Short mmCIF file of C-alpha atoms and ligand atoms in Angstrom, two decimals:
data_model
loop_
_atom_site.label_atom_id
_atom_site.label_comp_id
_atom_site.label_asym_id
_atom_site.label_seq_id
_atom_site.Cartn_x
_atom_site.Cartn_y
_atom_site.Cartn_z
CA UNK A 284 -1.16 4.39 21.66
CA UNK A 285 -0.22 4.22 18.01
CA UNK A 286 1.92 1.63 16.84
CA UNK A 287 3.81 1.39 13.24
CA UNK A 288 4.71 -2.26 11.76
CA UNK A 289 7.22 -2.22 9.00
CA UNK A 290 7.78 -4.62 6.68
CA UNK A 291 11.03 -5.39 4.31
CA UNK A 292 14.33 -7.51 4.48
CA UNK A 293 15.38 -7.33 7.65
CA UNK A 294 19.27 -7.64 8.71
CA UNK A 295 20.57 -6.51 12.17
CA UNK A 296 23.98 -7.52 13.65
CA UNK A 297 24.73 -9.78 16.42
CA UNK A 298 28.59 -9.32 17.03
CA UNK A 299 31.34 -9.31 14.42
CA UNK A 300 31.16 -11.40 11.88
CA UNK A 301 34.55 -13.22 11.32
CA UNK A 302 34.25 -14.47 7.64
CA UNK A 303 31.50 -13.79 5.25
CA UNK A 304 29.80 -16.85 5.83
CA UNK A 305 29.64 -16.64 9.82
CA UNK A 306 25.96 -16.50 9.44
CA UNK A 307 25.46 -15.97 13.31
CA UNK A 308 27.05 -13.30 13.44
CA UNK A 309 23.37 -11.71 12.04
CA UNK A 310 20.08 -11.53 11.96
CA UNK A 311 18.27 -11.91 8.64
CA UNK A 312 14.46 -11.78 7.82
CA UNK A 313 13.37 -12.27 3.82
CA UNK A 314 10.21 -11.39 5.23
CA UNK A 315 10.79 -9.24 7.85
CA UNK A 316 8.73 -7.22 10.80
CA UNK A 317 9.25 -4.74 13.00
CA UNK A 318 6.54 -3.22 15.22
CA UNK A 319 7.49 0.17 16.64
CA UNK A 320 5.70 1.87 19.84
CA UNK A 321 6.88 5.08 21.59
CA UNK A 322 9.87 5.33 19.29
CA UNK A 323 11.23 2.13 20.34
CA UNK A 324 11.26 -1.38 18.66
CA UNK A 325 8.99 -3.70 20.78
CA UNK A 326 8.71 -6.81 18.14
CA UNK A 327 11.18 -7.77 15.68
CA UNK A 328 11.23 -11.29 13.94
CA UNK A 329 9.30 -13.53 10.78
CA UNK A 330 6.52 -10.85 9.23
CA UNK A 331 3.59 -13.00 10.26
CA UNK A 332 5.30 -13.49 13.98
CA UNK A 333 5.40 -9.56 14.66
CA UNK A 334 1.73 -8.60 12.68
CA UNK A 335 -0.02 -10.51 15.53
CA UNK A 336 1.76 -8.93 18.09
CA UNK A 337 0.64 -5.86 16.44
CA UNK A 338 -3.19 -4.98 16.86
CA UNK A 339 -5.78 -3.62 14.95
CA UNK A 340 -4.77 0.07 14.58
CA UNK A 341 -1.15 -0.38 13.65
CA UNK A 342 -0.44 2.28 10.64
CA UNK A 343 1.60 -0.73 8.27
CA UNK A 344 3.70 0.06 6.55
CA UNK A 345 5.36 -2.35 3.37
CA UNK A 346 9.67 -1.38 2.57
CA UNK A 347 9.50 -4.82 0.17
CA UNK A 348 11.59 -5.59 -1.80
CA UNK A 349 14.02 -2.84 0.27
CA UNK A 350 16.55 -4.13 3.06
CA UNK A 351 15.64 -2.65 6.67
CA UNK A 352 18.83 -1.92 9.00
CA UNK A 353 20.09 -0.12 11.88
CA UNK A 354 20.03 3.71 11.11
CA UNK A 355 23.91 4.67 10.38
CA UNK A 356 26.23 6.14 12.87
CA UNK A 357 29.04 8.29 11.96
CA UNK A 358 31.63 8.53 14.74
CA UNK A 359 33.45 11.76 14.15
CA UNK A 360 31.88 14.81 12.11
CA UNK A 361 32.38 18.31 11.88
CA UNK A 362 28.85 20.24 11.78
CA UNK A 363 30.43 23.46 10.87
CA UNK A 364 32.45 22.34 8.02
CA UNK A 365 29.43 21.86 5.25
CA UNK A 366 31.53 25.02 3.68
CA UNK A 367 34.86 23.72 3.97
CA UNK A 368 34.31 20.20 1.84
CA UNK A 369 35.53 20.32 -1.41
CA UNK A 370 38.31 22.67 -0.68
CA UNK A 371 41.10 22.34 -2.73
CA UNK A 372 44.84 21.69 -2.36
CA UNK A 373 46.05 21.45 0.76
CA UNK A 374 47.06 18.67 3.93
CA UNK A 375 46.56 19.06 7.30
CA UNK A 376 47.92 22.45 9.07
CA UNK A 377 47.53 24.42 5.57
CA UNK A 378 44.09 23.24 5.62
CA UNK A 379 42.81 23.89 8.73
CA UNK A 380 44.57 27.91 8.62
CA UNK A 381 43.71 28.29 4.94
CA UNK A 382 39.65 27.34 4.92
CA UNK A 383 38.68 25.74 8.29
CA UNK A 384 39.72 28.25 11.17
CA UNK A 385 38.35 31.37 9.36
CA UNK A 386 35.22 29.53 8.48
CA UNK A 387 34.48 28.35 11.57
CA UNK A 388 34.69 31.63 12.67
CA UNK A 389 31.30 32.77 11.43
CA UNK A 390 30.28 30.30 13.84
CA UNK A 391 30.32 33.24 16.66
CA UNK A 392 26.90 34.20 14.97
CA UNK A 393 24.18 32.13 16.32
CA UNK A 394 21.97 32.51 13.56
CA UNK A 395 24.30 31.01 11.12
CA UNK A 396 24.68 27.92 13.43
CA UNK A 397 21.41 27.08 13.61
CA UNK A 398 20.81 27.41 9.67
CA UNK A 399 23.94 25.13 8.95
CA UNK A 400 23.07 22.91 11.78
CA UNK A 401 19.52 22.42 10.75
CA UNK A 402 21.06 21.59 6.99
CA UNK A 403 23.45 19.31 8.78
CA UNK A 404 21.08 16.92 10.23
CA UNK A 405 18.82 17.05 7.28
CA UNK A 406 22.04 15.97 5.09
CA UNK A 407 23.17 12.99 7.56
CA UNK A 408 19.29 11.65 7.87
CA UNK A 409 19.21 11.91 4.09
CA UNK A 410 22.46 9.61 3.79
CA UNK A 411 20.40 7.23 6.48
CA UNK A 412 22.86 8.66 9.55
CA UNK A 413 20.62 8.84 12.78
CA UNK A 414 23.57 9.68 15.02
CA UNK A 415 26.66 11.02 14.64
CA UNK A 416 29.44 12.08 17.42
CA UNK A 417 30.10 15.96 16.15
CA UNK A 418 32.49 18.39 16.86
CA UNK A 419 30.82 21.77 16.99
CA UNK A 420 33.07 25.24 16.47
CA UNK A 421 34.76 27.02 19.30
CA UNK A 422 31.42 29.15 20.15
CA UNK A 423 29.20 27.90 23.10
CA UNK A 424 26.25 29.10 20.53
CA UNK A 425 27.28 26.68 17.84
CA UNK A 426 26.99 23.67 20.13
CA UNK A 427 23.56 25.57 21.46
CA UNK A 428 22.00 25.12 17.97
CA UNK A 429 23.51 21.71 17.32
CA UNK A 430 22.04 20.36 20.33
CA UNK A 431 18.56 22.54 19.81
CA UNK A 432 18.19 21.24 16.36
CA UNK A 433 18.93 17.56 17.42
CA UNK A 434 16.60 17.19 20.21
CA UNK A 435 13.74 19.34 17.89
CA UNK A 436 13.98 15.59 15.66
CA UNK A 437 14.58 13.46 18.61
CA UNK A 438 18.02 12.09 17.31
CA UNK A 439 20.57 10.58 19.30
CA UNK A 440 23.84 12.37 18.86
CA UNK A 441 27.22 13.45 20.92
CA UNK A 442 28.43 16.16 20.45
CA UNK A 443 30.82 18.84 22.42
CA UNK A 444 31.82 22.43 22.08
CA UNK A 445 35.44 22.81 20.66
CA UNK A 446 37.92 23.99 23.35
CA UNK A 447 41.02 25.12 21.83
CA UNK A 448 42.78 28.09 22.69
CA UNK A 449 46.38 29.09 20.46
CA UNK A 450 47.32 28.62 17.25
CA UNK A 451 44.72 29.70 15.17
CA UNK A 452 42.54 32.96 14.34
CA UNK A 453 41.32 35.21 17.43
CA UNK A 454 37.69 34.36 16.07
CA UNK A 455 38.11 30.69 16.83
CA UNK A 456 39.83 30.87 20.26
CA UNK A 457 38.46 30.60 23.73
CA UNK A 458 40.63 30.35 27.17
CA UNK A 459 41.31 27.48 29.50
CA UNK A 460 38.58 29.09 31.98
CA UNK A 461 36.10 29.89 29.43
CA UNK A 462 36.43 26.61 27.54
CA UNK A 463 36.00 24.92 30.63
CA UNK A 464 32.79 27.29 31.79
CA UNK A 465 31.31 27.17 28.73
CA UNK A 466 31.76 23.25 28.35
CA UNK A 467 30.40 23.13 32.14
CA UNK A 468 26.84 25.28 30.82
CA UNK A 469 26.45 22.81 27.89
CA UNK A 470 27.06 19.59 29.82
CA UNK A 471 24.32 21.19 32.20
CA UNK A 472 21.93 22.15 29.61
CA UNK A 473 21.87 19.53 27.12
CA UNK A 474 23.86 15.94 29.02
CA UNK A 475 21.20 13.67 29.13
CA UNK A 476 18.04 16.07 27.56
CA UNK A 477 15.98 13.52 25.64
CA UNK A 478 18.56 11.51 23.49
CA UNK A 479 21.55 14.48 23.87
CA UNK A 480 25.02 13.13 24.62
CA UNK A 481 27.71 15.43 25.52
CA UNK A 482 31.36 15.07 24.54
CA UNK A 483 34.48 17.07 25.88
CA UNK A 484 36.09 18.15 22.89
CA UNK A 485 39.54 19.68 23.00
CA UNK A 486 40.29 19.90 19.11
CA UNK A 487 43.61 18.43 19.28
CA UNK A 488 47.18 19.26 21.10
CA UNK A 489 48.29 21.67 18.58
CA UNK A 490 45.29 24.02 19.54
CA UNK A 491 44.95 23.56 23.12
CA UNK A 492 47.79 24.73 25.53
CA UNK A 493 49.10 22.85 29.17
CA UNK A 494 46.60 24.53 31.08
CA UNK A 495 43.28 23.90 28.61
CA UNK A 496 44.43 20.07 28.71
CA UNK A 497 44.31 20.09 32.52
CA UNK A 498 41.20 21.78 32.48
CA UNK A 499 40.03 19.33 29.36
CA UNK A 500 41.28 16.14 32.24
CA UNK A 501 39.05 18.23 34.69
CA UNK A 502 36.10 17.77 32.79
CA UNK A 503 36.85 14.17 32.01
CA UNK A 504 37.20 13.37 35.69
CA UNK A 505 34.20 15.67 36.71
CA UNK A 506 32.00 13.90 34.53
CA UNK A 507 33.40 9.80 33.53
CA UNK A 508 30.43 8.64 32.16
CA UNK A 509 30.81 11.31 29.24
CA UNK A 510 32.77 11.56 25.74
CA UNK A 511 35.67 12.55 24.71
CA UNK A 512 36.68 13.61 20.94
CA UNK A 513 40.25 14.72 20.04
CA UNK A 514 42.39 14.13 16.90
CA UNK A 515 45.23 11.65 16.91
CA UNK A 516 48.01 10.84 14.93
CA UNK A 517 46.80 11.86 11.72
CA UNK A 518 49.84 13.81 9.63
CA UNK A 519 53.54 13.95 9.99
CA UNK A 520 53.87 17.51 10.58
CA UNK A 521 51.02 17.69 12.82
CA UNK A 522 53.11 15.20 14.54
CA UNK A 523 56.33 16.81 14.89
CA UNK A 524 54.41 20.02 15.96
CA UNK A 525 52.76 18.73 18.66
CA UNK A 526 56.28 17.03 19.76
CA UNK A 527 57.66 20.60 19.54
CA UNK A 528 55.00 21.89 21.56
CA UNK A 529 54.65 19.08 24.69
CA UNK A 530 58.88 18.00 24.31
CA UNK A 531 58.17 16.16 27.55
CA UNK A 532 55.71 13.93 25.96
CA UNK A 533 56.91 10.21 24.71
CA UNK A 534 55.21 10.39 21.97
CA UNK A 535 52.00 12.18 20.13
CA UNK A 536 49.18 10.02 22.32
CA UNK A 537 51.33 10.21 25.64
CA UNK A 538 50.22 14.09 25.46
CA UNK A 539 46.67 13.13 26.29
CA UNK A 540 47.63 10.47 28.44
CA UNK A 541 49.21 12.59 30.69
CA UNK A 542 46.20 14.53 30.81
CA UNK A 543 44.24 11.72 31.92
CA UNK A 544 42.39 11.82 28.64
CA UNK A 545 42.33 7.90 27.65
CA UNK A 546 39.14 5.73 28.23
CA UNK A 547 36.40 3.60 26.87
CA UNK A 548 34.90 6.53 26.16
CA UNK A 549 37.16 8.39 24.18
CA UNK A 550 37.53 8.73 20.89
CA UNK A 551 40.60 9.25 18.51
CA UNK A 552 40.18 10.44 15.54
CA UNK A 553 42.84 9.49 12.82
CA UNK A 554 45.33 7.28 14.19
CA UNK A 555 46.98 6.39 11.23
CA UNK A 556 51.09 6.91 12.35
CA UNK A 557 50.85 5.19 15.86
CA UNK A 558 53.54 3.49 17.30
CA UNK A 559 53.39 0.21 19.12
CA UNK A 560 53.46 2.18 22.09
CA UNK A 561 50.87 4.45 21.42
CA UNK A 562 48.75 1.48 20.06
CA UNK A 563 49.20 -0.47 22.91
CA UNK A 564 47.88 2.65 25.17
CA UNK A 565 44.97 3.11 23.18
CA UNK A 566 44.26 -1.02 23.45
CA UNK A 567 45.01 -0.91 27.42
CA UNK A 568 42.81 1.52 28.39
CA UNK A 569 39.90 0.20 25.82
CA UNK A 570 40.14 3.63 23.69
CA UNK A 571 38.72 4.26 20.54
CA UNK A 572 40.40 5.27 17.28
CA UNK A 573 38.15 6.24 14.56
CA UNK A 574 38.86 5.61 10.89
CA UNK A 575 38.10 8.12 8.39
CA UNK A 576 38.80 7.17 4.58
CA UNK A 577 37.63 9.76 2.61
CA UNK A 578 39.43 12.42 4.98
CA UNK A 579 42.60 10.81 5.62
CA UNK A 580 42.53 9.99 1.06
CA UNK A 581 41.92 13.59 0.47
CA UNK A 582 44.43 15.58 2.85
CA UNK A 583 46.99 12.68 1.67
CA UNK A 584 47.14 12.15 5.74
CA UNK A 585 48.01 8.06 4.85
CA UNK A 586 46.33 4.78 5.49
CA UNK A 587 44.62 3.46 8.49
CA UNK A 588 45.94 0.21 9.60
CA UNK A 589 42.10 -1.45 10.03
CA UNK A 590 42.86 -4.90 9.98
CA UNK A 591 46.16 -4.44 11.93
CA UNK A 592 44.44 -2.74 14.83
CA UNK A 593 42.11 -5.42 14.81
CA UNK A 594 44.22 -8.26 15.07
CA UNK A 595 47.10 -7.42 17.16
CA UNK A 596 47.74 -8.94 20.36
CA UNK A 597 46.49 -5.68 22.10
CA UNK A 598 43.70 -5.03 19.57
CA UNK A 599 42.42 -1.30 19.30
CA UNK A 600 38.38 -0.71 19.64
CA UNK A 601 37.77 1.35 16.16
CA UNK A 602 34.90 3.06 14.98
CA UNK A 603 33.89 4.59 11.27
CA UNK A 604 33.48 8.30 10.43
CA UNK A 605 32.69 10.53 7.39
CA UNK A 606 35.07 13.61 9.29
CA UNK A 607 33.64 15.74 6.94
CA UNK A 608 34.68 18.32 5.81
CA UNK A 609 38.00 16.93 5.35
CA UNK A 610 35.97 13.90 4.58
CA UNK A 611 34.55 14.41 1.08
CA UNK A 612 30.54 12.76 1.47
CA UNK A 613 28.32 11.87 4.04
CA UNK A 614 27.28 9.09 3.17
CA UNK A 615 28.68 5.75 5.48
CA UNK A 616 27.82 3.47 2.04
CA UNK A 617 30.92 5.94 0.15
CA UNK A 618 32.89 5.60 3.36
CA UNK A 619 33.23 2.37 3.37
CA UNK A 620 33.47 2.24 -0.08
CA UNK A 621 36.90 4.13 0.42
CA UNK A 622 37.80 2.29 3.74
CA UNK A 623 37.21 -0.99 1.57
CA UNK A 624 39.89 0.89 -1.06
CA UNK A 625 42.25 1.78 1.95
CA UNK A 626 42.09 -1.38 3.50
CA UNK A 627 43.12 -3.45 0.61
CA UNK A 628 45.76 -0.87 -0.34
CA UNK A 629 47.17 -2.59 3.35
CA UNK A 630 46.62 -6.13 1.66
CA UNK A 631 44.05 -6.94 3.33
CA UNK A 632 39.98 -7.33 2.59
CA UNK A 633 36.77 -6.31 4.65
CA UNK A 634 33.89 -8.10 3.75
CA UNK A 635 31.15 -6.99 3.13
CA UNK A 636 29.24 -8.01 6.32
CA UNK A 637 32.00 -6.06 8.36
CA UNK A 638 31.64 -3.31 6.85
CA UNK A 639 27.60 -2.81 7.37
CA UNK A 640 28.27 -4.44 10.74
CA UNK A 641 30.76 -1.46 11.53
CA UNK A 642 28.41 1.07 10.51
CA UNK A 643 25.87 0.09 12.82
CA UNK A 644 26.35 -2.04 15.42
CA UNK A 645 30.40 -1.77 15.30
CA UNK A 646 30.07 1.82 16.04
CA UNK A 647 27.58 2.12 18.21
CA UNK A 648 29.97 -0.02 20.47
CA UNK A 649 32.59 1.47 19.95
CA UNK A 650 30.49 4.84 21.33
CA UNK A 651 29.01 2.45 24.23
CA UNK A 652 25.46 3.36 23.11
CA UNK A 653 25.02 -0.38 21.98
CA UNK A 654 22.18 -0.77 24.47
CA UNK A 655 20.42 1.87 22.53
CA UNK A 656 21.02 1.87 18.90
CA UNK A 657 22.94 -0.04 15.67
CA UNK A 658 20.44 -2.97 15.87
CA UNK A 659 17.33 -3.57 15.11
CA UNK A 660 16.79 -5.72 18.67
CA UNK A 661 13.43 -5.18 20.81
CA UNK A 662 13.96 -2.38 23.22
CA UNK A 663 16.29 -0.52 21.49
CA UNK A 664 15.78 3.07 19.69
CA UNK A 665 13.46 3.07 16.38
CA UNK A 666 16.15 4.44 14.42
CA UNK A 667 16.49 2.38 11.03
CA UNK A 668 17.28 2.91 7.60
CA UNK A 669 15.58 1.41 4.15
CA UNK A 670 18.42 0.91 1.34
CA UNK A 671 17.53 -0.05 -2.40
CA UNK A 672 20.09 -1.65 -4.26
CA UNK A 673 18.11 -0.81 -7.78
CA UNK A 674 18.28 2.84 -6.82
CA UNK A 675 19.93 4.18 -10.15
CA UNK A 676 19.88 2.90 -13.42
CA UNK A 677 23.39 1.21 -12.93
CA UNK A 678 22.63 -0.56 -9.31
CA UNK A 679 19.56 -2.16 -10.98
CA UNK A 680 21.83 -3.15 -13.91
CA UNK A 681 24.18 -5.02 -11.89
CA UNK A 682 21.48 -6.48 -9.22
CA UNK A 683 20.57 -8.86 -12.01
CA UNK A 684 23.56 -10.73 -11.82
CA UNK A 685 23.66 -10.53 -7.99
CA UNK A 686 22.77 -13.49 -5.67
CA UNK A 687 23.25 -13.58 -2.45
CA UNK A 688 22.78 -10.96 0.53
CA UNK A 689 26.85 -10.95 0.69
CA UNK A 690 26.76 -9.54 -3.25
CA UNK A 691 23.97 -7.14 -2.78
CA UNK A 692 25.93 -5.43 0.31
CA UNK A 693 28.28 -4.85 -1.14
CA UNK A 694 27.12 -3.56 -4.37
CA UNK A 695 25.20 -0.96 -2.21
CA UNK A 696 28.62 -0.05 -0.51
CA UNK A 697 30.22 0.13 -3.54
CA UNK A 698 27.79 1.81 -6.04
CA UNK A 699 25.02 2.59 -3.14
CA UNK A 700 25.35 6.45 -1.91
CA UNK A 701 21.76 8.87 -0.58
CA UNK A 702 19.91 7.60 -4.10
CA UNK A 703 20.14 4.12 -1.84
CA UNK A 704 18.02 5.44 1.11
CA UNK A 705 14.71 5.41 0.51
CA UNK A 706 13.59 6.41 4.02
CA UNK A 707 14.89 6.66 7.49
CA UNK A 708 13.05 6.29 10.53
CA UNK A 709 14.49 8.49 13.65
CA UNK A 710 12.56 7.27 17.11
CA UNK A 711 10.22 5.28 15.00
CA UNK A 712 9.04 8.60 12.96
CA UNK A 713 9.86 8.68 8.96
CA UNK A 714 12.40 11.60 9.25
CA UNK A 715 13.93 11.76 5.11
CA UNK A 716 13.13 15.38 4.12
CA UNK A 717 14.96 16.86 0.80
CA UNK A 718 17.47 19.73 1.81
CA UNK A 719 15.48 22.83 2.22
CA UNK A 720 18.47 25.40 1.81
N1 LIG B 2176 42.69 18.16 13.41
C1 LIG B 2176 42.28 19.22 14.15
N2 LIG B 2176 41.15 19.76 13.67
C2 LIG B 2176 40.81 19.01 12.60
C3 LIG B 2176 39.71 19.05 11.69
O1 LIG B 2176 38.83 19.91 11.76
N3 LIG B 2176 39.71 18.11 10.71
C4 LIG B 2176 40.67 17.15 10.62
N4 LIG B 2176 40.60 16.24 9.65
N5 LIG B 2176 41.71 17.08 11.46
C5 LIG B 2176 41.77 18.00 12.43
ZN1 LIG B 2177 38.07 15.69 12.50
#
């Protein structure tokens, strides 16, 4: 049985850190090991503890002077939108009819799924994501080669056919009894296959009618221990359009209530024009509501209350997320470089310990796979990432001035994008490969 022992700066989260100098709140090694078997992480501590747990024929491997964390997780992603970023102009609605729905479409050929699902997961391991929670397109095939591709690299990722069925393009539209068949096939196939999650994806209310949310709660209460992925509260007109279309419904997140659609393992993404109601809903039945800076800056969609959500009485579980392709990079460092922007924009700061701890550890709770991944403890996953803050000619510039861990975190948030990952390690096995278009 081969073993790998890596060796670097090791940090790894233990909960949330409350200030920046709750130095409890994480694990750091200046001279770090971690000794991998099977894919998993079976020693993790001082350098010289872990080497002699090691053996003689452990391939070792030296990351100094590089930091070693957690592999990233991005909490809400679109696969098939690596065509749609960097489209111009346009918020919500106008963006999803002008460039989204008809690209998606293409998505009904399998062969074009697989090719742009396969450049997907190269792009995310290159940015040091090992697991994302995706939305696939409307087409049972597109979630076939999402999932193939995944479990070919041995990734963990959730992911879920879209079921939506009016209000957009014939090309991207299924029914209540085919979304619900075709959802039923996938969770069968791929729930639980190696490190494949499934989520139940209705897109959002606009696109699914009464009888595809019933079938969408079906699902839900067929299968608990599963995802779920919608959109939430995200632009005004989205909002008074989905009032228009469920009038019975309080408000925009009493629609999926009433659908039985709220849970510890659902996830919201958005949420940035909730009311104290709808908060409160979301906090009482442990939901999830996923911020997405770059997306909800570039559709002008508005600012997500972070801190807020946090602190409140009835605080709101809340994960991180890229959304591309209205999200404008992959990488989690720019995210939170733009959720640091957004944040203070709200008067308020995130440090720069809460940010890394969000993008690891925070999400991977907030996707209850925290058993699994976003640490670097013994007996979880192998999945890690190896950052260099002197990565470009710039970042090395302003490391000479920086002194503590605190300082170079953030600079790597700030200035750090896929020139910061040096290599990333999916089930123990070096995984960075340049995009091969
Ligand atoms: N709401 C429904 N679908 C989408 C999508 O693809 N992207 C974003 N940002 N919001 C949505
Ligand atoms: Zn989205």
């Amino acid at each position: 049985m081969t073993s790998t022992l890596l060796r670097g700066r090791t940090l790894s989260f233990v909960r949330w850190p409350q200030t920046i100098d709750d130095h409890s709140a994480w694990r750091y090694e200046e001279d770090g090991g971690l000794l991998i078997r099977d894919g998993r992480i079976v020693a993790a501590g001082a350098y010289t503890q872990v080497e002699k747990q090691a053996g003689e024929g452990a391939k070792k491997i030296d990351h100094r002077p590089h930091l070693l964390l957690p592999g990233f997780i991005d909490a809400h992603v679109h696969f098939p939108q690596m065509q749609v970023i960097a489209s111009y102009g346009a918020e919500l609605l106008d963006w999803l009819n002008t460039y989204t729905f008809p690209e998606e479409t293409k998505f009904a050929n399998a062969q074009h799924g697989r090719r742009i699902a396969r450049l997907f997961l190269d792009e995310m391991v290159r940015h040091g994501t090992t697991t994302v929670a995706a939305y696939c397109s409307v087409h049972k095939a597109s979630a076939e080669a999402f999932f193939a591709e995944s479990h070919d690299r041995n990734m963990l990722n959730i992911a879920g056919k879209v079921m939506m069925d009016r209000n957009a393009p014939d090309g991207v539209l299924d029914t209540p009894q085919s979304g619900y068949d075709d959802s039923k096939a996938l969770i069968r196939e791929w729930h639980g296959k190696g490190r494949q999650h499934y989520a139940i994806t209705p897109r959002f209310a606009i696109t699914s009618s009464p009888q595809q949310m019933e079938m969408a709660g079906a699902l839900c209460r067929e299968h608990p221990d599963l995802h779920m992925q919608t959109h939430l509260s995200e632009n005004h007109a989205e909002i008074a359009l989905t009032q228009d279309l469920y009038p019975r419904s309080r408000d925009y997140t009493d629609v999926y209530e009433h659908y039985g659609l709220l849970g510890k393992k659902s996830l919201f993404g958005h949420c940035i024009h909730l009311s104290e109601r709808e908060a409160d809903a979301l906090s009482e039945t442990g939901s999830v509501a996923v911020f997405c800076p770059t997306s909800n800056l570039f559709l002008g969609s508005g600012l997500f209350d972070y801190q807020r959500f946090r602190h409140r009485e009835k605080p709101i579980r809340i994960a991180a997320a890229t959304d591309v392709g209205g999200g404008t990079n992959y990488s989690m460092l720019r995210t939170m470089d733009e959720g640091y922007k957004v944040i203070a924009l709200n008067g308020e700061k995130l440090n720069p310990f809460q940010s890394f701890w969000q993008i690891t550890r925070g999400n991977a709770e907030a996707l209850s796979v925290a058993d699994k991944i976003g640490t670097l403890d013994e007996g979880t996953d192998a999945d890690i990432v190896v950052l260099d803050a002197r990565a470009t000619p710039a970042m090395r510039l302003r490391m000479e001035t920086v002194e503590t861990l605190a300082q170079e975190l953030f600079l790597l948030q700030t200035l750090g994008d896929d020139r910061a990952v040096r290599e990333v390690y999916v089930a123990g096995r070096a995984a960075k490969t340049d995009l091969a278009i």
